Amino acid sequence: MEGGNALAQFLPLILIFAIMYFLLIRPQQKKVKEHRAMVEALRKGDRVVTQGGLIGKVSRVQDGELEVELAPDVKVRVLRHAISEVRSKTEPAES
């Protein structure tokens, strides 16, 4: 009887963990994966929004940084992961 009783005690904890996984953890992992793919696909000419709310056009792409032109002759360097949204994508160059 004690084996069944122990399982009955842990069943609510297992159910709570399963609900937490499907409602919180899994969607967050999916969102992180989508953001990583978006950041990796950035290229020159894309219009982006930074996490600080600045809107600009990517003028140069380096390993971990981007150069974003906010206005004519106003360029800033930002980290790739600081991009929150891509407003418009440039078409890939056809070879």
PDB file of C-alpha atoms in Angstrom, residues 14-60:
ATOM      1  CA  ILE A  14       4.415  15.684 -11.717  1.00  0.00           C
ATOM      2  CA  LEU A  15       1.244  17.171 -13.196  1.00  0.00           C
ATOM      3  CA  ILE A  16       2.231  20.699 -12.116  1.00  0.00           C
ATOM      4  CA  PHE A  17       5.653  20.276 -13.731  1.00  0.00           C
ATOM      5  CA  ALA A  18       4.088  18.987 -16.965  1.00  0.00           C
ATOM      6  CA  ILE A  19       1.689  21.956 -17.092  1.00  0.00           C
ATOM      7  CA  MET A  20       4.541  24.407 -16.391  1.00  0.00           C
ATOM      8  CA  TYR A  21       6.613  22.823 -19.161  1.00  0.00           C
ATOM      9  CA  PHE A  22       3.906  23.128 -21.807  1.00  0.00           C
ATOM     10  CA  LEU A  23       2.684  26.586 -20.775  1.00  0.00           C
ATOM     11  CA  LEU A  24       5.952  28.353 -19.910  1.00  0.00           C
ATOM     12  CA  ILE A  25       9.186  26.554 -20.744  1.00  0.00           C
ATOM     13  CA  ARG A  26       8.420  25.172 -24.201  1.00  0.00           C
ATOM     14  CA  PRO A  27       7.008  28.425 -25.694  1.00  0.00           C
ATOM     15  CA  GLN A  28       9.983  30.381 -24.313  1.00  0.00           C
ATOM     16  CA  GLN A  29      12.448  27.944 -25.901  1.00  0.00           C
ATOM     17  CA  LYS A  30      10.620  28.275 -29.221  1.00  0.00           C
ATOM     18  CA  LYS A  31      10.753  32.081 -29.018  1.00  0.00           C
ATOM     19  CA  VAL A  32      14.504  32.030 -28.275  1.00  0.00           C
ATOM     20  CA  LYS A  33      15.101  29.698 -31.215  1.00  0.00           C
ATOM     21  CA  GLU A  34      13.134  31.979 -33.584  1.00  0.00           C
ATOM     22  CA  HIS A  35      15.033  35.077 -32.351  1.00  0.00           C
ATOM     23  CA  ARG A  36      18.378  33.328 -32.854  1.00  0.00           C
ATOM     24  CA  ALA A  37      17.414  32.399 -36.424  1.00  0.00           C
ATOM     25  CA  MET A  38      16.263  35.976 -37.129  1.00  0.00           C
ATOM     26  CA  VAL A  39      19.526  37.447 -35.839  1.00  0.00           C
ATOM     27  CA  GLU A  40      21.631  34.978 -37.817  1.00  0.00           C
ATOM     28  CA  ALA A  41      19.774  35.899 -41.028  1.00  0.00           C
ATOM     29  CA  LEU A  42      20.466  39.652 -40.751  1.00  0.00           C
ATOM     30  CA  ARG A  43      22.187  41.204 -43.768  1.00  0.00           C
ATOM     31  CA  LYS A  44      23.112  44.594 -45.121  1.00  0.00           C
ATOM     32  CA  GLY A  45      20.068  46.684 -46.040  1.00  0.00           C
ATOM     33  CA  ASP A  46      17.635  45.180 -43.500  1.00  0.00           C
ATOM     34  CA  ARG A  47      15.550  47.664 -41.522  1.00  0.00           C
ATOM     35  CA  VAL A  48      15.725  46.729 -37.840  1.00  0.00           C
ATOM     36  CA  VAL A  49      14.524  47.815 -34.408  1.00  0.00           C
ATOM     37  CA  THR A  50      16.935  47.574 -31.484  1.00  0.00           C
ATOM     38  CA  GLN A  51      15.898  46.632 -27.968  1.00  0.00           C
ATOM     39  CA  GLY A  52      16.300  50.310 -27.091  1.00  0.00           C
ATOM     40  CA  GLY A  53      13.665  51.230 -29.671  1.00  0.00           C
ATOM     41  CA  LEU A  54      15.980  52.730 -32.300  1.00  0.00           C
ATOM     42  CA  ILE A  55      14.971  52.084 -35.907  1.00  0.00           C
ATOM     43  CA  GLY A  56      17.653  51.946 -38.555  1.00  0.00           C
ATOM     44  CA  LYS A  57      19.125  50.236 -41.569  1.00  0.00           C
ATOM     45  CA  VAL A  58      21.943  47.688 -41.319  1.00  0.00           C
ATOM     46  CA  SER A  59      24.948  49.102 -43.163  1.00  0.00           C
ATOM     47  CA  ARG A  60      27.583  46.529 -42.170  1.00  0.00           C
TER      48      ARG A  60
END
